[in-house]
C-alpha positions as CSV (number, residue, x, y, z in Angstrom):
1,M,-0.2,0.3,-0.1
2,S,1.2,3.0,-1.5
3,T,2.2,6.0,1.8
4,E,-1.1,8.2,0.5
5,A,-2.7,5.0,0.8
6,T,-2.2,4.6,4.5
7,Q,-3.3,8.5,5.3
8,S,-5.7,9.4,2.9
9,K,-9.4,8.1,4.3
10,S,-10.6,8.2,1.1
11,A,-7.9,6.5,-0.7
12,A,-8.4,3.6,2.0
13,A,-12.3,3.6,1.7
14,I,-11.6,2.7,-2.3
15,D,-9.0,0.4,-1.5
16,R,-10.9,-1.3,0.7
17,A,-13.3,-1.3,-1.6
18,A,-11.0,-3.0,-4.5
19,A,-9.7,-5.5,-2.1
20,Q,-14.4,-6.9,-1.8
21,G,-13.7,-6.7,-6.1
22,R,-15.4,-3.7,-6.3
23,A,-15.8,-0.4,-7.0
24,A,-16.8,1.7,-4.2
25,L,-19.8,3.7,-3.7
26,I,-20.4,7.4,-3.4
27,G,-23.0,9.0,-2.2
28,Y,-23.8,12.6,-2.9
29,L,-26.0,14.6,0.2
30,P,-26.5,18.5,0.6
31,A,-26.5,19.2,4.0
32,G,-29.6,21.0,5.3
33,Y,-31.6,19.1,3.0
34,P,-34.4,18.5,4.8
35,T,-32.9,19.4,8.3
36,V,-29.1,19.2,9.3
37,E,-30.4,15.6,11.6
38,A,-32.2,14.6,8.6
39,T,-28.8,15.1,6.3
40,I,-26.8,13.0,9.2
41,A,-29.2,10.4,9.3
42,A,-29.6,10.1,5.3
43,G,-25.9,9.9,5.6
44,I,-26.2,6.9,8.2
45,A,-28.5,5.5,6.5
46,L,-26.0,6.2,3.1
47,A,-23.1,3.7,5.3
48,E,-24.9,0.8,6.1
49,N,-26.7,-0.1,3.3
50,G,-22.9,0.1,0.9
51,A,-22.0,3.6,0.5
52,D,-18.5,3.4,0.9
53,L,-17.6,7.9,0.9
54,I,-19.8,10.3,1.0
55,E,-20.4,13.7,-0.1
56,I,-21.5,16.7,1.8
57,G,-22.4,19.0,0.2
58,I,-21.9,23.3,1.0
59,P,-25.7,24.7,-0.8
60,Y,-24.6,27.6,-2.7
61,S,-26.2,30.7,-3.6
62,D,-25.3,30.5,-7.0
63,P,-24.6,26.8,-7.8
64,V,-23.3,26.3,-12.1
65,M,-23.0,22.9,-11.8
66,D,-25.8,21.2,-10.6
67,G,-29.2,20.5,-11.8
68,H,-32.5,20.7,-10.8
69,V,-33.4,18.9,-8.4
70,I,-30.6,19.4,-6.8
71,Q,-30.3,23.5,-6.9
72,A,-33.6,23.1,-5.3
73,A,-33.1,21.3,-1.9
74,T,-29.9,23.3,-2.2
75,T,-32.3,26.3,-2.2
76,Q,-34.4,25.1,0.3
77,A,-31.6,24.5,3.3
78,L,-30.9,28.0,2.4
79,A,-33.6,29.5,2.5
80,D,-34.6,27.3,5.4
81,G,-32.0,29.2,7.6
82,F,-28.3,27.2,6.9
83,R,-24.9,28.4,7.4
84,V,-21.9,27.0,6.1
85,A,-20.1,26.1,9.8
86,Q,-23.4,23.7,10.1
87,V,-21.6,21.6,7.7
88,F,-19.4,20.4,10.5
89,D,-22.3,18.9,12.1
90,V,-23.2,17.4,9.3
91,V,-20.2,15.0,9.1
92,A,-19.4,15.2,13.0
93,G,-23.0,12.9,13.0
94,I,-21.8,10.7,10.3
95,T,-18.4,10.3,11.0
96,A,-19.7,9.5,15.0
97,A,-21.8,6.8,13.4
98,T,-20.2,5.1,10.7
99,D,-16.6,3.7,9.8
100,A,-17.7,6.3,6.0
101,A,-15.7,8.5,5.0
102,V,-16.9,11.4,4.5
103,L,-15.8,14.6,2.7
104,V,-17.2,17.6,1.8
105,M,-18.2,19.2,-1.6
106,T,-18.0,22.7,-2.1
107,Y,-17.7,26.0,-4.2
108,W,-14.7,27.4,-2.8
109,N,-16.2,31.3,-2.2
110,P,-17.9,29.5,1.5
111,V,-13.5,28.1,2.4
112,V,-12.2,32.1,1.7
113,R,-15.1,33.0,3.3
114,M,-14.2,30.8,6.8
115,G,-10.9,31.3,6.2
116,V,-9.4,28.5,4.5
117,D,-7.6,27.5,7.3
118,E,-10.4,27.6,10.6
119,F,-12.6,25.9,7.8
120,S,-9.2,23.4,7.3
121,R,-9.1,22.8,10.8
122,R,-13.2,22.3,11.6
123,L,-13.0,19.6,9.2
124,A,-10.6,17.7,10.4
125,D,-12.2,18.5,14.0
126,A,-15.7,17.2,13.2
127,G,-13.7,14.1,10.8
128,G,-13.8,14.7,8.2
129,A,-11.4,13.1,5.0
130,G,-11.2,16.1,3.2
131,L,-12.9,18.1,0.6
132,I,-13.9,18.5,-3.5
133,T,-13.5,21.9,-4.5
134,P,-15.4,21.7,-8.4
135,D,-14.9,25.8,-9.3
136,L,-10.4,25.4,-8.1
137,V,-8.0,24.2,-10.3
138,P,-4.3,23.5,-8.3
139,D,-2.1,26.0,-9.7
140,E,-5.9,28.7,-7.8
141,A,-5.0,25.8,-4.3
142,S,-2.1,27.1,-2.9
143,E,-3.7,28.1,0.5
144,W,-5.6,24.5,-0.1
145,L,-2.9,22.6,-0.1
146,E,-0.8,24.3,2.9
147,A,-4.1,24.4,4.8
148,S,-4.8,20.1,3.7
149,D,-1.1,18.9,4.3
150,K,-1.1,20.7,7.1
151,Y,-4.6,19.3,8.5
152,G,-4.9,15.5,6.7
153,L,-6.8,16.1,4.2
154,D,-7.9,14.6,1.0
155,R,-7.9,17.5,-2.3
156,V,-10.8,16.1,-5.0
157,F,-10.4,18.1,-8.0
158,L,-11.9,17.3,-10.8
159,V,-11.0,16.5,-14.4
160,A,-13.4,16.6,-17.8
161,P,-13.4,15.1,-21.3
162,S,-12.4,19.4,-22.2
163,S,-9.3,18.6,-19.4
164,T,-6.1,19.5,-21.8
165,E,-2.6,17.0,-20.9
166,A,-1.3,19.2,-19.6
167,R,-4.1,20.4,-16.8
168,M,-4.5,16.3,-16.3
169,K,-1.2,16.1,-14.9
170,S,-1.7,18.5,-12.4
171,T,-4.6,18.1,-11.3
172,V,-3.2,14.4,-10.4
173,A,-0.4,15.6,-8.9
174,A,-2.0,18.3,-6.8
175,G,-4.9,15.6,-5.7
176,R,-4.8,13.7,-2.3
177,G,-7.2,11.0,-1.9
178,F,-8.6,10.3,-5.2
179,V,-9.4,11.7,-8.5
180,Y,-13.2,13.1,-9.9
181,A,-13.6,13.3,-13.5
182,V,-17.5,14.4,-14.8
183,S,-19.0,12.3,-17.2
184,I,-19.9,14.8,-19.5
185,M,-20.6,18.7,-19.4
186,G,-22.3,20.0,-18.1
187,V,-25.1,20.2,-15.2
188,T,-25.6,17.6,-12.4
189,G,-28.7,15.1,-12.4
190,A,-30.1,11.6,-13.2
191,R,-29.4,10.5,-16.8
192,D,-31.3,7.7,-18.4
193,S,-27.1,6.4,-19.9
194,V,-24.4,7.2,-19.6
195,S,-22.4,9.1,-21.5
196,D,-19.2,7.6,-23.4
197,A,-16.7,10.2,-22.5
198,A,-16.6,9.0,-19.0
199,Q,-14.6,5.7,-19.9
200,S,-11.8,8.7,-22.2
201,V,-11.5,10.5,-18.9
202,V,-10.8,8.1,-17.0
203,S,-8.4,6.2,-19.0
204,A,-6.6,10.3,-19.4
205,A,-6.1,10.3,-16.2
206,R,-4.3,6.6,-15.5
207,D,-1.9,7.8,-18.4
208,A,-1.8,11.1,-16.5
209,G,-1.0,9.1,-13.1
210,A,-3.8,8.7,-10.7
211,E,-3.7,5.8,-8.6
212,R,-7.4,6.1,-8.0
213,V,-10.8,7.7,-11.0
214,C,-14.2,7.5,-9.3
215,V,-16.8,8.7,-12.1
216,G,-19.5,11.0,-10.8
217,L,-22.5,13.1,-13.3
218,G,-25.7,11.2,-14.2
219,V,-25.3,8.4,-12.4
220,S,-28.6,7.2,-11.3
221,R,-28.6,3.0,-11.6
222,A,-28.1,0.7,-10.6
223,E,-27.2,-0.8,-14.2
224,H,-25.1,2.5,-14.4
225,V,-22.5,1.5,-12.0
226,R,-22.1,-1.0,-13.5
227,E,-20.8,-0.3,-16.0
228,I,-18.7,2.2,-14.6
229,G,-17.4,0.5,-11.6
230,A,-16.0,-1.8,-15.0
231,Y,-13.5,1.0,-15.4
232,A,-13.1,3.7,-12.7
233,D,-12.5,2.5,-9.1
234,G,-15.8,4.8,-7.8
235,V,-19.2,5.4,-9.0
236,I,-20.4,8.7,-6.8
237,V,-24.2,9.4,-7.1
238,G,-26.6,11.9,-6.5
239,T,-29.3,13.5,-7.8
240,A,-31.6,10.2,-7.8
241,L,-30.1,10.2,-3.7
242,V,-31.2,13.3,-3.5
243,A,-35.1,12.9,-5.1
244,A,-34.8,9.8,-3.0
245,L,-34.5,11.6,0.5
246,R,-37.7,14.6,-0.8
247,D,-39.6,11.7,-1.9
248,G,-40.0,8.8,0.3
249,G,-37.3,10.8,3.4
250,T,-34.6,7.6,5.0
251,D,-36.1,5.0,3.8
252,A,-35.6,6.0,0.3
253,V,-32.1,7.3,1.0
254,A,-31.6,3.5,2.2
255,A,-33.3,1.8,-0.4
256,L,-32.0,3.1,-3.6
257,T,-28.6,3.0,-1.6
258,R,-29.1,-1.0,-1.2
259,D,-29.9,-1.5,-4.7
260,L,-27.6,0.9,-6.4
261,S,-24.9,-1.3,-3.6
262,T,-25.2,-4.9,-6.3
263,G,-24.0,-3.0,-9.2
264,T,-20.1,-2.2,-7.9
265,P,-19.2,-6.0,-7.8
266,K,-16.7,-6.3,-10.4
267,A,-17.3,-8.3,-12.9
268,S,-14.8,-11.4,-12.9
269,R,-12.2,-11.8,-15.9
């Protein structure tokens, strides 16, 4: 096992899944939707029903990458008074009850507003694994690179079909835990099929030196998980889980997670 894997909660979770012959299942939930307590309960349900890693999104007033389901959830959370600092309560609540690696997914502005070091310290204190930062590129992330090293946090950057070879290499080199491969150009949302671009993005990331690559955007069913898990180290599901939480609460999240996890075993080669 690499030094990174022994230090990174995300890498350790992905490697545990790989040792069991499957892709890691990663579930996304927006913090504070429909309440902070409900987010914690749903996160615990994710972990207890097959999710290896959990992403907790910070509601943001200008979510350029989020589809309408997640936007509606985060808009409600903000309207109901969610504050950024409450994300640490969510992370702590989930990590206290489960072994899942819990990452926070956030646009960069809320982190800067709190202070990068302060945010990082509080995330580590809450048991968080690290940050996924969709709008932060490595060459503008010097303060985050320093803080994440200081507090032992994973830093997950995104790569896409549009990423140049040079950008892919710099992103892979700067990251820790895993590389988040966006399978489509556009916003989040459940789709009927998975973009053909996903596999090529994963291949490009591996060619650039990535040890672990997880795919997100557009994954909503067990067959999508199975399809992506054949070539990626992890599969990220967001919109479908948020819709389940909206429509059926924690029980629906648990049921969907169980169903999605049936797609994680890799076919014997």
